[in-house]
GROMACS .gro file of C-alpha atoms in nm:
model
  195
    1UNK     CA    1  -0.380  -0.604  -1.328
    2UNK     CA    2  -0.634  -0.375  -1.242
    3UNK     CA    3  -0.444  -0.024  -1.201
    4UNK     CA    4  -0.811   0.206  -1.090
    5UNK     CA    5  -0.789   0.407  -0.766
    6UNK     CA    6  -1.132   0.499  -0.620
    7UNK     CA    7  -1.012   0.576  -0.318
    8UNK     CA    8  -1.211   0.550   0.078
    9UNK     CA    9  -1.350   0.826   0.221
   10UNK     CA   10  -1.169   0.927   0.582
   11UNK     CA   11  -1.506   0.816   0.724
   12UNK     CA   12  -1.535   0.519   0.563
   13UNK     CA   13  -1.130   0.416   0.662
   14UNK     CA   14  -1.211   0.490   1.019
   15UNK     CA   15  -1.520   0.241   0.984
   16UNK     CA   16  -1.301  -0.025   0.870
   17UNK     CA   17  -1.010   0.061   1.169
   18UNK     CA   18  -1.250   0.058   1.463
   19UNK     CA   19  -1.164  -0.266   1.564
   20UNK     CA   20  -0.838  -0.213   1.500
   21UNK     CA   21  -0.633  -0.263   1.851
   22UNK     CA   22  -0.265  -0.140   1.757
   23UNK     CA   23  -0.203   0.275   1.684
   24UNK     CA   24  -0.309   0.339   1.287
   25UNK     CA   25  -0.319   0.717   1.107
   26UNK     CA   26  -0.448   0.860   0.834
   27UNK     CA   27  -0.120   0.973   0.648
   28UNK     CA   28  -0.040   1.098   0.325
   29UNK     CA   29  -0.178   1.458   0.157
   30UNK     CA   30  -0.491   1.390   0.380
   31UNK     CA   31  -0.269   1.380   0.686
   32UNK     CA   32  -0.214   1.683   0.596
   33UNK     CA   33  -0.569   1.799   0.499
   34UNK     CA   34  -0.683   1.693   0.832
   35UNK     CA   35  -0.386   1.889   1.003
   36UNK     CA   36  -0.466   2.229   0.809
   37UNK     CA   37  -0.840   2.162   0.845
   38UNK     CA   38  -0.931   2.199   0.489
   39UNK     CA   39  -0.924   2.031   0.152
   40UNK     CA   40  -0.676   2.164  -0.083
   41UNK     CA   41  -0.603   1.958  -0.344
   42UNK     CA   42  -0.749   1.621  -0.526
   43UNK     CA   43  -0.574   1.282  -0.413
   44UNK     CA   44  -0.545   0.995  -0.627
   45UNK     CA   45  -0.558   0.775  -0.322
   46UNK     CA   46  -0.610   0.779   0.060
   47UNK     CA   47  -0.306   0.629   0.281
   48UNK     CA   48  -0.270   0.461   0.631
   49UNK     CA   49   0.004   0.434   0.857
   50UNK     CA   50   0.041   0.125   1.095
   51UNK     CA   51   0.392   0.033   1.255
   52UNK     CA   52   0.524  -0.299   1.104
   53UNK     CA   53   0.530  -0.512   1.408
   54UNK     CA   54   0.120  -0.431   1.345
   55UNK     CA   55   0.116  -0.530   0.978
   56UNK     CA   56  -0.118  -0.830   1.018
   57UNK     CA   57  -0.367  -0.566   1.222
   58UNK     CA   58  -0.449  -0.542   0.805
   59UNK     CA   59  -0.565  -0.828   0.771
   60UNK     CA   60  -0.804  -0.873   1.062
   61UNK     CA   61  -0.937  -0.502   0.958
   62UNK     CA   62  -0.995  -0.599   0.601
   63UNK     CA   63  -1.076  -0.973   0.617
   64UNK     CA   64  -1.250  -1.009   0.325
   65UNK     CA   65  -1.063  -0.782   0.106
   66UNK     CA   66  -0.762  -0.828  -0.102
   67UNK     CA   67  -0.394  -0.740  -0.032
   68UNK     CA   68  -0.120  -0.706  -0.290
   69UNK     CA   69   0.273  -0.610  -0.126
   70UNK     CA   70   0.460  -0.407  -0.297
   71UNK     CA   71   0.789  -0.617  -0.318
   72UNK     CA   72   0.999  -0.464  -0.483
   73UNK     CA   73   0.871  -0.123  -0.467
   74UNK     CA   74   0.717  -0.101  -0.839
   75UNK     CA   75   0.563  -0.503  -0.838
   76UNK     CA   76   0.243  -0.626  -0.636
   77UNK     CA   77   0.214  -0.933  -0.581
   78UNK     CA   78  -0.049  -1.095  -0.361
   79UNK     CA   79  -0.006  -1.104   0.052
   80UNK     CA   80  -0.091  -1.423   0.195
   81UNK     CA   81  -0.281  -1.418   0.548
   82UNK     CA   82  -0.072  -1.469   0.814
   83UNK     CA   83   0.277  -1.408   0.613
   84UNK     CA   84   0.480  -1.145   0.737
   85UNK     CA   85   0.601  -0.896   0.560
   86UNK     CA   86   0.979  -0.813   0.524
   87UNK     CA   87   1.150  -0.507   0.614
   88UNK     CA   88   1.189  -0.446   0.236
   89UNK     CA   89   0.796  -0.405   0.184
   90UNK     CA   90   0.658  -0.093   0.307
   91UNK     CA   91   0.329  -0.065   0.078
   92UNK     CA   92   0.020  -0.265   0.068
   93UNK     CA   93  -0.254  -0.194  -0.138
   94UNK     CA   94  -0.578  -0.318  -0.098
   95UNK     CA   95  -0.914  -0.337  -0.236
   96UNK     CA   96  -1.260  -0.559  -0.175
   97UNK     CA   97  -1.236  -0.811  -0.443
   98UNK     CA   98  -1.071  -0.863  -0.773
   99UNK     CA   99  -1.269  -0.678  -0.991
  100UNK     CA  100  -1.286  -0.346  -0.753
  101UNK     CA  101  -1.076  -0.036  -0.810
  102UNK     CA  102  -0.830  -0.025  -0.503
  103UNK     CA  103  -0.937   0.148  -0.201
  104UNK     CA  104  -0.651   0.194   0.084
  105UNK     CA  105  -0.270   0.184   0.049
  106UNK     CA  106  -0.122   0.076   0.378
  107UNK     CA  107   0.237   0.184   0.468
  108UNK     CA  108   0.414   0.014   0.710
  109UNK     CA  109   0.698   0.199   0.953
  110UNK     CA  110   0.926   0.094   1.142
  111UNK     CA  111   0.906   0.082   1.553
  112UNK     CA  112   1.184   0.023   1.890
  113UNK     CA  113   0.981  -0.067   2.182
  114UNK     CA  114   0.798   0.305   2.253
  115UNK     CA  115   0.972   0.467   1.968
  116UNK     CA  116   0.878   0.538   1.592
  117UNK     CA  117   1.201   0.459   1.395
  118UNK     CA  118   1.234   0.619   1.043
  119UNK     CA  119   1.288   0.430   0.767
  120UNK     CA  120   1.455   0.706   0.581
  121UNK     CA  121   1.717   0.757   0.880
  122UNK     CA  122   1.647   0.494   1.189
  123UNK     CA  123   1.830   0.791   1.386
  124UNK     CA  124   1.505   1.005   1.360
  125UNK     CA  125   1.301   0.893   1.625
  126UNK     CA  126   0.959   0.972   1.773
  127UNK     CA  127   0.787   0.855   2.056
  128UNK     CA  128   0.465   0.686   1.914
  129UNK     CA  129   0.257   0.822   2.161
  130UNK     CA  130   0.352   1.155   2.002
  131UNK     CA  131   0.334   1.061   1.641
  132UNK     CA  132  -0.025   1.176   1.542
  133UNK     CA  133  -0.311   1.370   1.661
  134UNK     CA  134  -0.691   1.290   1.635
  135UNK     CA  135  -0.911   1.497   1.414
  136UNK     CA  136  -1.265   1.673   1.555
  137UNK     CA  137  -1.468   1.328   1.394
  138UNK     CA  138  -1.230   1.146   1.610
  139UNK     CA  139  -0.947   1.032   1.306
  140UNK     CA  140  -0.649   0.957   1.407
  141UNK     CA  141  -0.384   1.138   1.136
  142UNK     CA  142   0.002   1.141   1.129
  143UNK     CA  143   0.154   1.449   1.302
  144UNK     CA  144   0.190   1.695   1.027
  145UNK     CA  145   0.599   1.765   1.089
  146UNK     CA  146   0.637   1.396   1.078
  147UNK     CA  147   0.406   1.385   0.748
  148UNK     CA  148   0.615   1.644   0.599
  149UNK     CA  149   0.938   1.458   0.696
  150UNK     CA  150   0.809   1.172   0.494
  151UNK     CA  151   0.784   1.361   0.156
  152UNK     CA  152   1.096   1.535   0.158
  153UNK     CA  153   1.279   1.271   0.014
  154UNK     CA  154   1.194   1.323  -0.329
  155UNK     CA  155   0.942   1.633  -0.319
  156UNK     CA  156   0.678   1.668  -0.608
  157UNK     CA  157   0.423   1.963  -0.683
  158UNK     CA  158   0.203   1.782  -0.445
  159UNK     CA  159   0.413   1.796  -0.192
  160UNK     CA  160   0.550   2.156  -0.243
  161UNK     CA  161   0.185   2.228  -0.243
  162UNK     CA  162   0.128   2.007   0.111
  163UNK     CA  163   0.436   2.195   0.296
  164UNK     CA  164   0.296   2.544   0.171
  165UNK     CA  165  -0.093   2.454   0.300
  166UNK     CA  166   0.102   2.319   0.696
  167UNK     CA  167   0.332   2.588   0.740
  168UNK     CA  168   0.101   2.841   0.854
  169UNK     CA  169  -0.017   2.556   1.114
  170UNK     CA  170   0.324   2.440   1.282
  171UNK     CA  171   0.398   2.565   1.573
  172UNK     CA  172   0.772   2.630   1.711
  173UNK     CA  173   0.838   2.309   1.845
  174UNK     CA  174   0.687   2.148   1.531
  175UNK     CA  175   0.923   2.344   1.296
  176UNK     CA  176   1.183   2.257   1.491
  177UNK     CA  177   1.151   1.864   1.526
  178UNK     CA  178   1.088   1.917   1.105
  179UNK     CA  179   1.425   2.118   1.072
  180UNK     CA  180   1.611   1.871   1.296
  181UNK     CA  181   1.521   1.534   1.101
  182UNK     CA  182   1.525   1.714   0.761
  183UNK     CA  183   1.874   1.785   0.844
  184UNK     CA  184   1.986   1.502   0.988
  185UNK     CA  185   1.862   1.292   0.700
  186UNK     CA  186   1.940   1.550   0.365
  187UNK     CA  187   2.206   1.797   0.477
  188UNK     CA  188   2.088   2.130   0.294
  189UNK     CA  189   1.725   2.067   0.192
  190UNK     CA  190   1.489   2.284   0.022
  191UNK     CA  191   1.216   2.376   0.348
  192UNK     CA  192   1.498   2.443   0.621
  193UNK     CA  193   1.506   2.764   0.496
  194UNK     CA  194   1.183   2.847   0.518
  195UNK     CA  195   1.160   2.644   0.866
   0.00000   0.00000   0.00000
């Protein structure tokens, strides 16, 4: 197995989305990125967001391409068009053939009718309408409170350095929704502190 990460450009994502008909966002450190509106830091891959009941959106955006699930978390193995995915899958990788590095790592979330469900704690909700904002090129990117959320389950330097870049950027009500989940899902973390 071919282990390379080259990943897309933001630009080059959005291409590939345009004809994409359910809500998608840029997520991960360049979630972030996009939120702060600078580059901070190197990333050793680019991530998208799409709500699970929208997981075969993938494969109509990426046709040709290849998809491995990550089931277990840990193992790839190949996704078949038209399978769905499980609730126990939340990665897909991709990449345009075989012998190419891999490009986009999709991660799928959870969704109640109009509401973004957490899979960390299904009792942090969001609307979806209000789960990301849209960059001046016009690139949709996860909210960065609800980014943030994300990687305070297991924080790394990267995402230390991620919650130091958006702080200066969150506004009250941002901070807020941030503190709320973070303690409804951890108890005492780390950032409420600092919130």
């Amino acid at each position: 197995m071919n282990w390379e990460w080259e990943p897309a450009s933001l630009s080059e994502v959005a291409g590939l989305f345009s004809r994409v008909r359910v809500p998608w966002w840029i997520a991960g450190g360049y979630a972030i990125e996009l939120a702060v509106g600078r580059a901070f830091r190197e990333h050793a891959d680019v991530d998208v967001l799409l709500l699970r009941r929208d997981q075969r959106a993938i494969q109509e955006a990426l046709p040709s391409w290849e998809w491995w699930a990550a089931d277990p978390p840990g193992t790839l193995r190949p996704w078949a068009r038209g399978e769905v995915l499980g609730d126990h899958i939340d990665d897909v990788w991709c990449r345009p053939s075989a012998s190419a590095p891999w490009r986009i790592q999709l991660m799928l979330d959870n969704a109640d009718g109009g509401a973004w469900v957490s899979r960390r704690n299904p009792a942090v909700r969001r609307e979806i309408a209000s789960l990301g904002r849209i960059s001046a090129e016009g690139v949709p990117y996860l909210a960065p409170e609800v980014q943030l959320f994300a990687k305070a389950h297991a924080t790394r330097p990267k995402d230390e350095e991620d919650f130091e870049a958006a702080l200066p950027v969150l506004d009250a009500a941002q901070r807020r929704w941030l503190a709320e989940a973070l303690e409804a899902t951890y108890g005492p973390h780390p950032w409420l502190g600092r919130l």
